[in-house]
CSV table of C-alpha atoms in Angstrom, one decimal:
chain,number,residue,atom,x,y,z
B,61,MET,CA,-19.4,3.4,-10.3
B,62,ILE,CA,-22.4,5.4,-9.1
B,63,PRO,CA,-24.9,5.4,-12.2
B,64,VAL,CA,-26.4,9.0,-12.4
B,65,GLN,CA,-30.2,9.0,-11.9
B,66,ARG,CA,-32.8,11.3,-13.5
B,67,TYR,CA,-31.3,11.7,-17.0
B,68,SER,CA,-32.2,8.3,-18.6
B,69,GLY,CA,-33.1,9.0,-22.2
B,70,LYS,CA,-32.1,12.6,-22.1
B,71,THR,CA,-29.0,14.4,-23.5
B,72,VAL,CA,-26.5,15.7,-21.0
B,73,ALA,CA,-23.4,17.8,-21.9
B,74,VAL,CA,-20.1,17.5,-20.1
B,75,LEU,CA,-17.5,20.1,-20.1
B,76,GLY,CA,-14.0,19.0,-19.5
B,77,LEU,CA,-12.6,15.5,-20.2
B,78,GLY,CA,-10.0,15.1,-17.4
B,79,ARG,CA,-10.3,12.5,-14.6
B,80,SER,CA,-13.6,13.8,-13.2
B,81,GLY,CA,-15.0,14.6,-16.6
B,82,LEU,CA,-14.4,11.1,-17.9
B,83,ALA,CA,-15.8,9.5,-14.8
B,84,THR,CA,-18.9,11.7,-15.1
B,85,VAL,CA,-19.4,10.7,-18.7
B,86,ALA,CA,-19.3,7.0,-17.8
B,87,ALA,CA,-21.7,7.4,-14.8
B,88,LEU,CA,-24.2,9.4,-16.9
B,89,GLN,CA,-24.1,6.7,-19.7
B,90,ALA,CA,-24.6,4.0,-17.0
B,91,GLY,CA,-27.7,5.8,-15.9
B,92,GLY,CA,-29.0,5.8,-19.4
B,93,ALA,CA,-28.2,9.4,-20.5
B,94,ASP,CA,-26.9,10.3,-24.0
B,95,VAL,CA,-23.7,12.3,-23.5
B,96,VAL,CA,-22.2,15.1,-25.6
B,97,ALA,CA,-18.9,16.5,-24.5
B,98,TRP,CA,-16.5,19.4,-25.1
B,99,ASP,CA,-12.9,19.9,-24.0
B,100,ASP,CA,-10.5,22.8,-24.9
B,101,SER,CA,-7.5,20.5,-25.3
B,102,PRO,CA,-6.1,19.7,-28.8
B,103,ASP,CA,-6.8,16.0,-28.2
B,104,ALA,CA,-10.5,16.6,-27.3
B,105,ALA,CA,-11.8,14.5,-30.2
B,106,ASP,CA,-9.7,11.5,-29.0
B,107,LYS,CA,-10.9,12.0,-25.5
B,108,ALA,CA,-14.5,12.0,-26.5
B,109,GLU,CA,-14.1,9.1,-28.8
B,110,GLY,CA,-12.4,7.0,-26.0
B,111,ALA,CA,-15.4,8.0,-23.8
B,112,ARG,CA,-17.9,7.0,-26.4
B,113,ALA,CA,-19.4,10.5,-26.3
B,114,GLU,CA,-20.3,12.8,-29.1
B,115,LEU,CA,-18.0,15.8,-29.4
B,116,ARG,CA,-19.9,19.0,-29.6
B,117,ASP,CA,-18.6,22.6,-29.5
B,118,LEU,CA,-20.6,23.9,-26.6
B,119,THR,CA,-19.6,27.5,-27.2
B,120,ARG,CA,-21.8,27.8,-30.3
B,121,ALA,CA,-25.2,29.2,-30.5
B,122,GLY,CA,-27.9,26.5,-30.3
B,123,SER,CA,-25.5,23.9,-28.9
B,124,PHE,CA,-27.9,23.4,-25.8
B,125,ASP,CA,-31.2,23.2,-27.7
B,126,ASP,CA,-31.6,19.5,-26.8
B,127,VAL,CA,-29.5,19.5,-23.6
B,128,ALA,CA,-31.1,18.8,-20.2
B,129,ALA,CA,-28.0,19.9,-18.2
B,130,LEU,CA,-24.4,20.9,-18.4
B,131,ILE,CA,-22.0,19.2,-16.1
B,132,THR,CA,-18.7,20.9,-15.7
B,133,SER,CA,-15.4,20.0,-14.2
B,134,PRO,CA,-14.5,21.9,-11.0
B,135,GLY,CA,-11.4,23.6,-12.3
B,136,ILE,CA,-13.3,25.4,-15.1
B,137,PRO,CA,-14.4,28.9,-14.0
B,138,HIS,CA,-18.2,29.4,-14.1
B,139,LEU,CA,-18.5,32.9,-12.5
B,140,TYR,CA,-15.3,34.5,-11.7
B,141,PRO,CA,-13.0,35.9,-13.0
B,142,GLU,CA,-15.3,35.2,-16.0
B,143,PRO,CA,-17.4,32.1,-17.2
B,144,HIS,CA,-15.8,29.7,-19.6
B,145,PRO,CA,-17.5,30.5,-23.0
B,146,ALA,CA,-19.4,27.1,-22.9
B,147,ILE,CA,-20.8,27.9,-19.5
B,148,ALA,CA,-21.6,31.4,-20.4
B,149,ARG,CA,-23.5,29.9,-23.5
B,150,ALA,CA,-25.4,27.5,-21.2
B,151,LEU,CA,-26.3,30.4,-18.8
B,152,SER,CA,-27.7,32.5,-21.6
B,153,GLU,CA,-29.6,29.7,-23.2
B,154,GLY,CA,-31.2,28.6,-19.9
B,155,CYS,CA,-29.5,25.2,-19.5
B,156,PRO,CA,-29.0,24.1,-15.8
B,157,VAL,CA,-25.3,23.9,-14.8
B,158,ASP,CA,-24.1,21.3,-12.2
B,159,ASN,CA,-21.0,19.3,-11.4
B,160,ASP,CA,-20.2,15.7,-10.4
B,161,ILE,CA,-20.8,16.4,-6.7
B,162,GLY,CA,-24.3,17.6,-7.3
B,163,LEU,CA,-24.9,14.4,-9.5
B,164,PHE,CA,-23.5,12.2,-6.7
B,165,PHE,CA,-25.7,13.5,-3.9
B,166,ARG,CA,-28.7,13.0,-6.2
B,167,SER,CA,-27.8,9.5,-7.3
B,168,PHE,CA,-26.0,7.8,-4.3
B,169,ALA,CA,-29.3,6.6,-2.6
B,170,THR,CA,-31.0,3.8,-4.3
B,171,ASP,CA,-33.9,1.4,-3.8
B,172,ASP,CA,-31.5,-1.3,-2.5
B,173,TRP,CA,-31.2,0.7,0.6
B,174,HIS,CA,-34.5,-0.5,1.8
B,175,GLY,CA,-32.9,-3.8,2.5
B,176,PHE,CA,-30.1,-2.4,4.6
B,177,ASP,CA,-30.0,-2.7,8.4
B,178,THR,CA,-28.0,0.5,8.7
B,179,ILE,CA,-28.5,3.3,6.2
B,180,PRO,CA,-25.1,4.5,4.7
B,181,LYS,CA,-23.9,7.9,5.7
B,182,ILE,CA,-21.9,10.7,4.1
B,183,ILE,CA,-19.3,12.8,6.0
B,184,ALA,CA,-18.2,15.7,3.9
B,185,ILE,CA,-15.2,18.0,4.8
B,186,THR,CA,-14.4,21.4,3.5
B,187,GLY,CA,-12.2,24.3,4.7
B,188,SER,CA,-9.0,26.2,3.6
B,189,ASN,CA,-6.4,24.0,5.3
B,190,GLY,CA,-6.3,20.6,6.7
B,191,LYS,CA,-9.2,19.1,4.9
B,192,SER,CA,-7.2,16.4,3.1
B,193,THR,CA,-5.5,15.2,6.3
B,194,THR,CA,-8.9,15.4,8.1
B,195,SER,CA,-10.6,13.4,5.4
B,196,ALA,CA,-7.9,10.7,5.3
B,197,LEU,CA,-7.9,10.7,9.1
B,198,VAL,CA,-11.5,10.1,9.4
B,199,HIS,CA,-11.3,7.3,6.7
B,200,HIS,CA,-8.5,5.7,8.6
B,201,ILE,CA,-10.4,5.9,11.9
B,202,LEU,CA,-13.5,4.3,10.3
B,203,GLU,CA,-11.2,1.5,8.9
B,204,GLU,CA,-9.7,0.9,12.3
B,205,ALA,CA,-13.1,0.7,13.8
B,206,GLY,CA,-14.2,-2.0,11.3
B,207,ARG,CA,-16.7,0.2,9.5
B,208,PRO,CA,-17.0,-0.2,5.7
B,209,THR,CA,-15.9,3.0,4.2
B,210,GLN,CA,-14.7,4.7,1.0
B,211,LEU,CA,-12.8,8.0,0.5
B,212,ALA,CA,-13.3,10.3,-2.5
B,213,GLY,CA,-13.8,13.8,-3.8
B,214,ASN,CA,-10.9,16.2,-3.9
B,215,ILE,CA,-8.7,13.4,-2.6
B,216,GLY,CA,-8.2,10.0,-4.3
B,217,ARG,CA,-11.1,8.8,-6.4
B,218,GLY,CA,-13.7,10.8,-8.1
B,219,VAL,CA,-17.1,10.7,-6.4
B,220,LEU,CA,-18.8,8.9,-9.3
B,221,ASP,CA,-16.0,6.4,-9.4
B,222,LEU,CA,-17.1,5.1,-5.9
B,223,ASP,CA,-18.7,1.6,-5.6
B,224,PRO,CA,-22.4,1.5,-4.8
B,225,ALA,CA,-23.0,1.7,-1.0
B,226,HIS,CA,-22.7,-1.3,1.4
B,227,ASP,CA,-24.9,-1.7,4.4
B,228,GLY,CA,-23.7,0.6,7.1
B,229,GLU,CA,-21.0,2.1,4.9
B,230,VAL,CA,-19.6,5.7,5.6
B,231,ILE,CA,-18.5,7.7,2.6
B,232,VAL,CA,-15.9,10.3,3.4
B,233,LEU,CA,-15.7,13.2,0.9
B,234,GLU,CA,-13.1,16.0,0.8
B,235,LEU,CA,-14.9,18.9,-1.1
B,236,SER,CA,-13.1,22.1,-2.3
B,237,SER,CA,-14.7,25.5,-2.7
B,238,TYR,CA,-14.8,24.8,-6.5
B,239,GLN,CA,-16.9,21.8,-5.9
B,240,THR,CA,-19.3,23.2,-3.3
B,241,GLU,CA,-19.9,26.5,-5.0
B,242,LEU,CA,-21.8,25.0,-7.9
B,243,ALA,CA,-23.2,21.7,-6.8
B,244,ARG,CA,-27.0,21.8,-7.1
B,245,ALA,CA,-27.3,19.2,-4.4
B,246,LEU,CA,-25.3,19.0,-1.1
B,247,THR,CA,-26.9,16.7,1.6
B,248,PRO,CA,-24.2,15.1,3.8
B,249,ASP,CA,-25.2,13.6,7.1
B,250,VAL,CA,-22.2,15.2,8.8
B,251,ALA,CA,-20.5,18.3,7.4
B,252,VAL,CA,-17.1,19.5,8.6
B,253,PHE,CA,-15.7,23.0,8.3
B,254,THR,CA,-12.0,23.1,9.4
B,255,ASN,CA,-10.9,26.8,9.0
B,256,LEU,CA,-10.8,29.7,6.6
B,257,SER,CA,-7.9,31.7,5.3
B,258,PRO,CA,-7.5,33.6,2.0
B,259,ASP,CA,-7.1,31.4,-1.1
B,260,HIS,CA,-8.7,31.1,-4.6
B,261,LEU,CA,-9.9,34.8,-4.2
B,262,ASP,CA,-9.9,35.5,-7.9
B,263,ARG,CA,-12.1,32.4,-8.6
B,264,HIS,CA,-14.7,33.5,-5.9
B,265,GLY,CA,-14.7,37.2,-6.4
B,266,GLY,CA,-13.1,38.0,-3.0
B,267,TYR,CA,-13.0,36.6,0.6
B,268,GLY,CA,-16.7,36.9,1.1
B,269,GLY,CA,-17.4,34.8,-2.1
B,270,TYR,CA,-14.9,32.2,-0.9
B,271,PHE,CA,-16.6,31.8,2.5
B,272,ALA,CA,-20.0,31.7,0.8
B,273,ALA,CA,-18.8,28.8,-1.4
B,274,LYS,CA,-17.8,26.8,1.7
B,275,ARG,CA,-20.9,27.7,3.6
B,276,ARG,CA,-23.2,26.1,0.9
B,277,LEU,CA,-22.2,22.7,2.3
B,278,PHE,CA,-24.1,23.6,5.5
B,279,SER,CA,-26.9,25.8,4.2
B,280,LEU,CA,-28.0,23.9,1.1
B,281,GLY,CA,-28.6,20.4,2.5
B,282,GLY,CA,-28.9,20.9,6.3
B,283,PRO,CA,-26.6,18.2,7.7
B,284,ASP,CA,-27.7,16.2,10.8
B,285,ARG,CA,-24.5,17.2,12.5
B,286,ALA,CA,-22.0,20.0,11.8
B,287,VAL,CA,-18.4,20.2,13.0
B,288,VAL,CA,-17.2,23.7,12.9
B,289,GLY,CA,-13.8,25.3,13.5
B,290,VAL,CA,-14.3,28.4,15.5
B,291,ASP,CA,-10.8,29.8,15.6
B,292,GLU,CA,-11.8,32.4,13.0
B,293,VAL,CA,-14.8,34.8,13.0
B,294,GLU,CA,-16.4,33.1,9.9
B,295,GLY,CA,-16.5,29.8,11.7
B,296,ARG,CA,-18.1,31.3,14.8
B,297,TYR,CA,-20.6,33.0,12.6
B,298,LEU,CA,-21.4,29.7,10.8
B,299,ALA,CA,-21.8,27.8,14.0
B,300,ASN,CA,-24.1,30.5,15.3
B,301,GLN,CA,-26.2,30.3,12.2
B,302,LEU,CA,-26.8,26.6,12.6
B,303,ILE,CA,-27.8,26.5,16.3
B,304,GLU,CA,-31.2,27.0,17.8
B,305,GLY,CA,-29.8,27.6,21.3
B,306,GLN,CA,-26.6,27.4,23.5
B,307,GLY,CA,-27.1,23.8,24.2
B,308,ASP,CA,-27.8,22.7,20.7
B,309,ASP,CA,-25.4,19.7,20.2
B,310,ARG,CA,-26.2,19.3,16.6
B,311,VAL,CA,-23.1,21.5,16.1
B,312,ILE,CA,-19.8,20.5,17.5
B,313,ARG,CA,-17.4,23.3,17.8
B,314,ILE,CA,-13.6,22.7,17.4
B,315,SER,CA,-10.5,24.7,18.2
B,316,ALA,CA,-6.8,24.3,18.0
B,317,GLY,CA,-6.0,26.7,20.8
B,318,GLN,CA,-8.9,27.8,22.9
B,319,LYS,CA,-10.8,26.1,25.7
B,320,LEU,CA,-14.5,25.3,24.6
B,321,ASP,CA,-16.5,24.1,27.7
B,322,GLY,CA,-19.9,25.7,27.3
B,323,HIS,CA,-23.4,24.1,27.3
B,324,GLY,CA,-23.1,22.5,23.9
B,325,TRP,CA,-20.7,19.9,22.4
B,326,SER,CA,-17.1,20.8,21.7
B,327,VAL,CA,-13.7,19.3,21.0
B,328,PHE,CA,-10.5,21.4,21.4
B,329,ALA,CA,-6.7,21.0,21.7
B,330,ARG,CA,-4.6,22.9,24.1
B,331,LYS,CA,-0.8,22.3,24.9
B,332,GLY,CA,-1.0,19.0,23.0
B,333,PHE,CA,-4.0,17.6,24.6
B,334,LEU,CA,-7.4,17.0,22.9
B,335,SER,CA,-10.4,17.3,25.1
B,336,GLU,CA,-14.1,16.6,24.4
B,337,TYR,CA,-16.7,18.5,26.4
B,338,ARG,CA,-20.5,17.9,26.3
B,339,LYS,CA,-23.0,20.0,28.3
B,340,GLY,CA,-20.2,21.4,30.3
B,341,ARG,CA,-18.6,18.1,31.3
B,342,GLN,CA,-15.4,16.5,30.1
B,343,MET,CA,-16.1,13.3,28.2
B,344,ALA,CA,-12.6,12.3,26.9
B,345,SER,CA,-9.0,13.4,26.7
B,346,ILE,CA,-6.1,12.4,24.3
B,347,ASP,CA,-2.5,13.2,24.6
B,348,LEU,CA,-1.6,14.2,20.9
B,349,ARG,CA,2.1,15.0,21.6
B,350,ALA,CA,3.5,11.5,21.0
B,351,ILE,CA,1.5,10.9,17.7
B,352,PRO,CA,4.1,11.1,15.0
B,353,GLY,CA,1.7,11.3,12.2
B,354,LEU,CA,0.1,14.6,13.6
B,355,PRO,CA,2.8,17.1,14.5
B,356,GLY,CA,2.0,20.7,15.3
B,357,ALA,CA,-1.1,22.7,16.2
B,358,HIS,CA,-2.5,22.6,12.7
B,359,ASN,CA,-2.6,18.8,12.8
B,360,HIS,CA,-4.0,18.9,16.3
B,361,GLN,CA,-6.9,20.9,14.8
B,362,ASN,CA,-7.2,18.1,12.1
B,363,ALA,CA,-7.3,15.5,14.9
B,364,CYS,CA,-10.1,17.5,16.6
B,365,ALA,CA,-12.2,17.7,13.5
B,366,ALA,CA,-11.8,14.0,12.8
B,367,PHE,CA,-12.5,13.0,16.4
B,368,ALA,CA,-15.7,15.1,16.4
B,369,ALA,CA,-16.8,13.7,13.1
B,370,CYS,CA,-16.4,10.1,14.1
B,371,ARG,CA,-17.9,10.8,17.6
B,372,SER,CA,-21.0,12.1,15.8
B,373,ILE,CA,-21.6,8.7,14.3
B,374,GLY,CA,-21.0,6.8,17.4
B,375,ILE,CA,-17.4,5.7,17.4
B,376,GLY,CA,-16.0,5.5,21.0
B,377,PRO,CA,-13.0,7.8,22.2
B,378,ARG,CA,-10.6,4.9,22.9
B,379,VAL,CA,-11.1,3.4,19.4
B,380,ILE,CA,-10.4,6.9,17.9
B,381,GLU,CA,-7.3,7.3,20.1
B,382,GLN,CA,-5.8,4.0,18.9
B,383,ALA,CA,-6.5,4.9,15.3
B,384,LEU,CA,-4.8,8.4,15.7
B,385,HIS,CA,-1.6,6.6,16.9
B,386,SER,CA,-1.5,4.3,13.7
B,387,PHE,CA,-2.1,7.2,11.3
B,388,LYS,CA,0.9,7.7,9.1
B,389,GLY,CA,0.0,11.1,7.7
B,390,LEU,CA,-0.3,12.1,4.0
B,391,PRO,CA,2.4,12.7,1.5
B,392,HIS,CA,3.4,16.4,1.1
B,393,ARG,CA,1.6,17.3,4.4
B,394,SER,CA,4.2,17.5,7.3
B,395,GLN,CA,5.7,14.3,6.0
B,396,LEU,CA,8.8,13.0,7.5
B,397,VAL,CA,11.0,11.9,4.6
B,398,ALA,CA,14.3,11.3,6.4
B,399,ASP,CA,16.1,11.6,9.7
B,400,ARG,CA,19.9,12.1,9.0
B,401,GLY,CA,22.3,12.5,12.0
B,402,GLY,CA,19.6,14.1,14.1
B,403,VAL,CA,18.4,16.4,11.5
B,404,ARG,CA,14.8,15.8,10.2
B,405,PHE,CA,13.7,16.5,6.7
B,406,VAL,CA,9.9,17.3,6.4
B,407,ASN,CA,7.9,17.7,3.3
B,408,ASP,CA,4.9,20.1,3.5
B,409,SER,CA,4.8,21.0,-0.1
B,410,LYS,CA,1.0,21.3,0.3
B,411,ALA,CA,1.6,24.4,2.3
B,412,THR,CA,0.8,26.5,-0.7
B,413,ASN,CA,-0.6,29.6,1.0
B,414,VAL,CA,0.6,31.9,3.8
B,415,ASP,CA,-1.8,30.4,6.5
B,416,SER,CA,-0.8,26.8,5.9
B,417,ALA,CA,3.0,27.7,5.8
B,418,ALA,CA,2.6,29.6,9.1
B,419,LYS,CA,1.1,26.6,10.7
B,420,ALA,CA,3.9,24.4,9.4
B,421,LEU,CA,6.6,26.8,10.8
B,422,ALA,CA,4.8,26.7,14.2
B,423,ALA,CA,5.1,22.9,14.4
B,424,PHE,CA,8.9,22.8,14.9
B,425,ASP,CA,11.4,24.6,17.0
B,426,ARG,CA,14.5,25.2,14.9
B,427,ILE,CA,13.9,25.2,11.1
B,428,ARG,CA,15.9,25.4,8.0
B,429,TRP,CA,13.1,26.7,5.8
B,430,ILE,CA,12.8,26.0,2.1
B,431,CYS,CA,10.3,28.3,0.6
B,432,GLY,CA,9.3,30.2,-2.6
B,433,GLY,CA,7.5,29.8,-5.8
B,434,LEU,CA,4.5,31.5,-7.4
B,435,GLU,CA,3.5,33.9,-4.7
B,436,LYS,CA,-0.3,34.2,-4.0
B,437,GLU,CA,-2.4,37.3,-3.5
B,438,GLY,CA,-2.0,39.0,-0.2
B,439,GLY,CA,1.8,39.0,0.3
B,440,LEU,CA,3.9,37.4,2.9
B,441,ASP,CA,3.2,39.5,6.1
B,442,GLY,CA,1.2,36.7,7.7
B,443,LEU,CA,4.4,34.7,8.0
B,444,LEU,CA,6.3,37.3,9.8
B,445,PRO,CA,8.0,37.4,12.2
B,446,ALA,CA,9.1,33.7,12.0
B,447,PRO,CA,10.8,33.1,15.4
B,448,THR,CA,11.2,29.3,14.7
B,449,VAL,CA,13.2,29.9,11.4
B,450,VAL,CA,17.1,29.8,11.7
B,451,LYS,CA,17.4,30.6,8.0
B,452,ALA,CA,15.4,30.5,4.8
B,453,TYR,CA,16.5,29.0,1.5
B,454,VAL,CA,14.5,30.4,-1.4
B,455,ILE,CA,13.5,28.6,-4.6
B,456,GLY,CA,11.5,29.7,-7.6
B,457,ARG,CA,11.9,31.8,-10.7
B,458,GLU,CA,11.3,34.9,-8.6
B,459,ALA,CA,13.5,33.8,-5.7
B,460,ALA,CA,15.3,37.0,-5.2
B,461,GLY,CA,12.1,39.1,-5.0
B,462,PHE,CA,10.6,36.6,-2.7
B,463,ALA,CA,13.6,36.6,-0.3
B,464,MET,CA,13.5,40.4,-0.1
B,465,LYS,CA,10.0,40.2,1.4
B,466,LEU,CA,11.2,37.9,4.2
B,467,LYS,CA,11.8,40.9,6.5
B,468,GLY,CA,13.7,39.9,9.6
B,469,VAL,CA,14.6,36.4,8.3
B,470,GLU,CA,18.1,35.6,7.1
B,471,ALA,CA,17.6,34.2,3.6
B,472,GLU,CA,19.7,32.7,0.9
B,473,VAL,CA,18.6,32.8,-2.8
B,474,CYS,CA,19.0,29.2,-4.1
B,475,GLY,CA,16.7,29.2,-7.1
B,476,ASP,CA,16.2,25.5,-7.4
B,477,MET,CA,15.4,22.6,-5.1
B,478,ALA,CA,18.7,20.8,-5.5
B,479,THR,CA,20.6,23.8,-4.3
B,480,ALA,CA,18.3,24.5,-1.5
B,481,VAL,CA,18.3,21.0,0.0
B,482,ALA,CA,22.2,20.9,-0.4
B,483,ARG,CA,22.7,24.2,1.4
B,484,ALA,CA,20.1,23.5,4.1
B,485,ALA,CA,21.5,20.1,4.8
B,486,GLN,CA,25.1,21.5,4.9
B,487,ASP,CA,24.1,24.2,7.5
B,488,ALA,CA,21.7,22.1,9.7
B,489,GLN,CA,22.7,21.0,13.2
B,490,PRO,CA,21.3,18.1,15.1
B,491,GLY,CA,17.9,18.8,16.6
B,492,GLU,CA,17.0,21.1,13.6
B,493,VAL,CA,14.4,20.5,10.9
B,494,VAL,CA,14.8,21.1,7.2
B,495,LEU,CA,11.3,22.0,6.2
B,496,LEU,CA,9.8,22.5,2.8
B,497,ALA,CA,6.8,24.8,3.4
B,498,PRO,CA,6.8,27.0,0.2
B,499,ALA,CA,4.0,29.5,1.1
B,500,ALA,CA,3.5,29.8,-2.7
B,501,ALA,CA,2.2,27.8,-5.7
B,502,SER,CA,4.5,25.4,-7.5
B,503,PHE,CA,3.6,26.3,-11.2
B,504,ASP,CA,6.5,28.5,-11.8
B,505,GLN,CA,8.8,25.4,-11.7
B,506,TYR,CA,6.5,22.3,-11.3
B,507,ASP,CA,3.2,21.0,-12.6
B,508,SER,CA,1.9,20.4,-9.1
B,509,PHE,CA,2.7,20.7,-5.4
B,510,GLU,CA,3.1,16.9,-5.5
B,511,LYS,CA,5.8,17.1,-8.0
B,512,ARG,CA,7.6,19.7,-6.0
B,513,GLY,CA,7.4,17.6,-2.9
B,514,ASP,CA,8.6,14.5,-4.8
B,515,ASP,CA,11.6,16.6,-5.9
B,516,PHE,CA,12.4,17.6,-2.4
B,517,ALA,CA,12.3,13.9,-1.2
B,518,ALA,CA,14.4,12.8,-4.2
B,519,GLN,CA,17.1,15.5,-3.4
B,520,VAL,CA,17.1,14.5,0.3
B,521,ALA,CA,17.7,10.9,-0.8
B,522,GLN,CA,20.7,12.0,-2.8
B,523,LEU,CA,22.5,13.6,0.0
B,524,ASP,CA,25.9,12.1,0.9
């Protein structure tokens, strides 16, 4: 646990008593704060009692009279589409609002660090797609290199659940736009921006607000190194804002398709090969094509981001290359769940938006595509045409309507996962891939994309 500093003897309010909220309560208490809490759920009183915190209705007038700060869970809206009533109350009564990420960055460094030979570092990773795989890959490379490391944030453990830092340790954080938008402190040593595509637009008031939330990771704390994906104009703009000149190697540009060999520092993948260039000279090259845990151009971009982040803290190219080969990938992200008679079954349930689904479709040649669910804003045009798709098998409560939008793609309305897997398996020929890449949220049929991916794997396991 990371005890929260600066609030000893003060009253701090916590909104939301889920996983991150409960960890925040404990970390505040460990730092000497008195905690009051509020949660909208019917069992809020039981949650507060279990956390040894006073339950207080933070939506009522005067509820922040003695409160030094309100700490809110990332899933609770604080601005768009409208603030939660408790946050609106805090804003109107002048109470500072923060989240656990902000607390972490202000509390992680301690006086014990004066005795360390090597000061701990933080690598923070954000972006629309690939940030979970990139974070896990960086963590894996660090482990294989023998560096002490912990992984947290939007993946795995909450940030305040981390253990206090060890000498020379590297903390790897995956940070969502919900987390970066509100945190009052963001000071990573290395910040990574993978890419940008439309997502969570209602929460950020549009595409510009979404990009602004990501950009705060770079503008608020000023990282020593920035790794920036430049395949979209927003990434090119961000990289430009951070440099002092063309040869400024504090920014490492990355790409999943274009050659970057200018005066600065760059890492890019083309035709399955990763290349590192510095000051116009090639420094390293890795053949990514035979690495099973990183299939497709989108995973090659993840490899570039992880490679650049690890190179920025002094890990050698050959060490990174060996670690890439032993990386198994993450569940629900281009995860091979079975190979039956020459037909591969791949679970990419995390492909919940059009951009991530398009990248999954580009990773394989002949695809039996399981898709559908709760369609996101923006439509499906970014997926079409889909030349690698032999046939689509559509699930979800609105499967028929979803199928009608797949112009130029043969589609069969299946409705549920069991039917889709059975029909796709029956039709598939050796050399083809049955791919779950929904291009939609899961909440019309499942509690989460993980549950949807688990159901896919379970149905594949039951095939005759």
